[in-house]
Each structure stands twice: as C-alpha cells, then as structure tokens.
Short mmCIF file of C-alpha atoms in Angstrom, two decimals:
data_model
loop_
_atom_site.label_atom_id
_atom_site.label_comp_id
_atom_site.label_asym_id
_atom_site.label_seq_id
_atom_site.Cartn_x
_atom_site.Cartn_y
_atom_site.Cartn_z
CA MET A 1 101.36 94.81 131.41
CA ALA A 2 103.31 93.68 128.06
CA ALA A 3 104.50 96.56 125.71
CA LEU A 4 102.28 96.37 122.46
CA SER A 5 103.27 94.55 119.90
CA ILE A 6 103.64 95.57 116.19
CA LEU A 7 103.70 93.53 112.94
CA LEU A 8 105.59 95.77 110.45
CA ILE A 9 104.90 93.29 106.87
CA ASN A 10 106.29 94.73 103.53
CA GLY A 11 105.15 93.48 100.42
CA PRO A 12 105.99 92.18 96.89
CA ASN A 13 109.18 94.02 95.12
CA LEU A 14 109.93 96.21 98.64
CA ASN A 15 113.00 93.80 99.10
CA LEU A 16 114.17 96.24 96.64
CA LEU A 17 113.59 99.19 98.18
CA GLY A 18 117.42 101.54 97.61
CA THR A 19 117.59 100.36 94.17
CA ARG A 20 114.51 100.16 92.38
CA GLU A 21 112.73 102.89 91.00
CA PRO A 22 115.13 105.27 93.43
CA GLU A 23 113.28 108.69 91.45
CA VAL A 24 110.17 107.12 93.13
CA TYR A 25 111.17 105.16 96.04
CA GLY A 26 114.09 106.68 97.33
CA SER A 27 117.44 105.21 98.36
CA ALA A 28 117.12 104.46 101.80
CA THR A 29 116.76 100.13 101.57
CA LEU A 30 114.25 98.17 103.78
CA ASN A 31 116.99 97.13 106.26
CA ASP A 32 117.05 100.76 106.99
CA VAL A 33 113.29 101.14 107.23
CA VAL A 34 113.35 98.42 109.60
CA THR A 35 115.77 99.74 111.81
CA SER A 36 113.97 103.18 111.87
CA CYS A 37 111.12 101.74 112.83
CA THR A 38 112.50 99.40 115.41
CA GLY A 39 113.54 102.01 116.98
CA ALA A 40 110.56 103.89 116.69
CA ALA A 41 108.59 101.31 118.45
CA ALA A 42 110.89 101.18 121.37
CA GLY A 43 111.51 104.70 122.24
CA ALA A 44 107.47 104.59 122.56
CA GLY A 45 107.68 101.36 124.36
CA ALA A 46 106.56 99.27 121.73
CA THR A 47 107.62 96.14 119.82
CA LEU A 48 108.44 95.34 116.26
CA VAL A 49 108.82 93.19 114.16
CA ALA A 50 109.13 93.20 110.79
CA PHE A 51 108.30 90.51 107.74
CA GLN A 52 108.59 90.92 103.45
CA SER A 53 107.19 88.50 101.33
CA ASN A 54 107.24 88.67 97.70
CA HIS A 55 104.28 86.10 97.46
CA GLU A 56 100.60 86.63 98.43
CA GLY A 57 99.91 83.40 100.43
CA ALA A 58 102.85 84.31 102.64
CA ILE A 59 101.37 87.50 103.42
CA VAL A 60 98.07 85.77 104.66
CA ASP A 61 99.43 83.46 106.39
CA ARG A 62 101.26 86.42 108.44
CA ILE A 63 98.40 88.01 109.01
CA GLN A 64 96.78 85.04 110.34
CA GLN A 65 99.55 83.97 112.64
CA ALA A 66 100.35 87.31 113.73
CA LYS A 67 96.21 87.21 115.61
CA LEU A 68 97.86 83.69 117.25
CA ASP A 69 101.26 85.54 117.96
CA GLY A 70 99.22 88.24 119.97
CA VAL A 71 100.08 91.44 118.11
CA ASP A 72 98.34 94.25 118.84
CA ALA A 73 98.78 96.50 115.10
CA ILE A 74 100.09 95.92 111.54
CA VAL A 75 101.35 98.29 109.41
CA ILE A 76 101.97 97.49 106.59
CA ASN A 77 103.11 98.81 102.61
CA PRO A 78 101.21 95.98 100.60
CA GLY A 79 103.17 97.07 97.37
CA ALA A 80 101.47 96.20 94.30
CA TYR A 81 99.22 93.59 96.31
CA THR A 82 97.05 96.82 97.48
CA HIS A 83 95.18 97.15 94.25
CA THR A 84 94.64 92.89 93.72
CA SER A 85 94.03 91.21 96.87
CA VAL A 86 91.08 90.44 98.35
CA ALA A 87 92.76 87.57 99.82
CA ILE A 88 95.08 90.24 102.47
CA ARG A 89 91.56 92.06 102.70
CA ASP A 90 89.52 88.90 104.09
CA ALA A 91 92.77 88.22 106.27
CA PHE A 92 92.64 91.51 107.86
CA LEU A 93 88.99 91.26 108.29
CA GLY A 94 89.35 87.44 109.61
CA VAL A 95 91.62 88.35 112.20
CA GLY A 96 90.02 91.94 113.91
CA ILE A 97 93.98 93.50 114.37
CA PRO A 98 93.74 97.09 113.28
CA PHE A 99 96.39 98.15 110.52
CA ILE A 100 97.80 101.15 108.93
CA GLU A 101 98.15 101.08 105.02
CA VAL A 102 101.40 102.82 104.61
CA HIS A 103 103.07 103.51 100.57
CA VAL A 104 106.32 105.10 100.24
CA SER A 105 105.31 107.17 96.86
CA ASN A 106 101.48 109.06 96.38
CA VAL A 107 99.77 106.35 95.07
CA HIS A 108 97.09 108.64 93.91
CA ALA A 109 99.95 110.86 91.85
CA ARG A 110 100.51 107.74 89.93
CA GLU A 111 98.86 105.24 87.44
CA ALA A 112 95.44 104.92 87.56
CA PHE A 113 95.35 101.50 88.56
CA ARG A 114 96.75 102.16 91.62
CA HIS A 115 93.88 104.95 92.94
CA HIS A 116 92.27 101.78 94.10
CA SER A 117 93.07 99.89 97.65
CA TYR A 118 91.69 96.78 98.44
CA LEU A 119 92.62 97.82 101.93
CA SER A 120 92.27 101.46 102.38
CA ASP A 121 88.30 101.61 103.48
CA LYS A 122 89.39 99.27 106.47
CA ALA A 123 92.71 100.36 107.14
CA VAL A 124 92.68 102.63 110.69
CA ALA A 125 94.75 105.02 108.49
CA VAL A 126 96.41 105.87 105.71
CA ILE A 127 100.06 107.32 104.86
CA ALA A 128 101.05 107.90 101.46
CA GLY A 129 103.61 109.83 100.01
CA LEU A 130 105.78 111.06 102.81
CA GLY A 131 108.73 108.65 101.33
CA VAL A 132 109.90 106.41 104.37
CA LYS A 133 109.44 107.98 106.60
CA GLY A 134 105.94 107.32 106.52
CA TYR A 135 106.49 103.82 107.94
CA GLU A 136 108.20 105.36 111.02
CA TYR A 137 104.74 108.00 111.70
CA ALA A 138 102.56 105.02 111.70
CA VAL A 139 104.82 103.29 113.89
CA GLU A 140 104.91 106.09 116.47
CA HIS A 141 101.29 106.48 115.80
CA VAL A 142 100.85 102.97 116.73
CA ALA A 143 102.48 102.70 119.55
CA ARG A 144 101.15 106.02 121.17
CA THR A 145 97.90 105.77 120.74
CA PHE A 146 96.61 102.27 120.30
CA LYS A 147 95.69 99.87 122.45
CA LYS A 148 97.05 96.45 124.35
CA ARG A 149 94.85 93.43 122.69
CA ALA A 150 92.91 91.47 125.86
#
C-alpha cells in the first residue's frame, strides 16, 4: 500500500514567516516549517508536499488538484483567508478531503475580526497558538490517525 499523502498549504503572507512580526509569529521561516513537517511525515511513514500562495484562486486550484492527485489529507494555514474565504471553504466541501486548520498565533486572543473562521466547522481539528510547532503536531496527527483514501 502506498504511503499516506499529505498536502501542506500556507496562505497569504506566510512566505514572510521569520521576518514578519516576529513577536507574534516567531523567528522560524516557512522553509523551517516545511522541513520539520516533511520530517514528521516521513517519520510516521507518510509523504508531504508543500504549497504556498498569496492568491486565493491559486489555493482553491491546489485544493481541487489535491483530489486528482489522490491526496489523503490536508494541513492548512489559510492566513487571512481564514476570516474571508467562502471560496476556500467551498473547495474543501467540493473535494471531501479531510483537513486540519493551523494558526501560528492564537487568533482568539487577537483582533475581533480574527475570531471567526470560515473553515473551522468543517476541519477535523484546529490548532492555534502553538507557534510553528502546531504544524508539526498537525502533520503527526494526520500521519498517525488518518486513513489512506481509496
């Protein structure tokens, strides 16, 4: 049987991790996140592919492509699109791939507009406020508990 396939998606401005508001997001870069998540997936016998875009449509396209690629699960930090994107929500509903929503900061301890997510009620789980380590926890959980899609 093939290894469980995980897609890691990062939304707008996450390419700036490590330099953008380090007091909020820390000093780890997106490359550091991808490296740690790839290692976590491999350690659990899964594979991981990473994708980042600042463009909503590109994220929607990648979620739709994930179904065609046979991706088993998605870990996503949608960034600001968390609070605005019905399109990303609809893409998840359209492909039926289980996903975990991740946020580096505790969005519930920030501005009021960050308290609502268009994805959380459809996510298998939400991890917020654990820094970049939250990504690794999400990938480990997916790799150990999700089942290979038929």
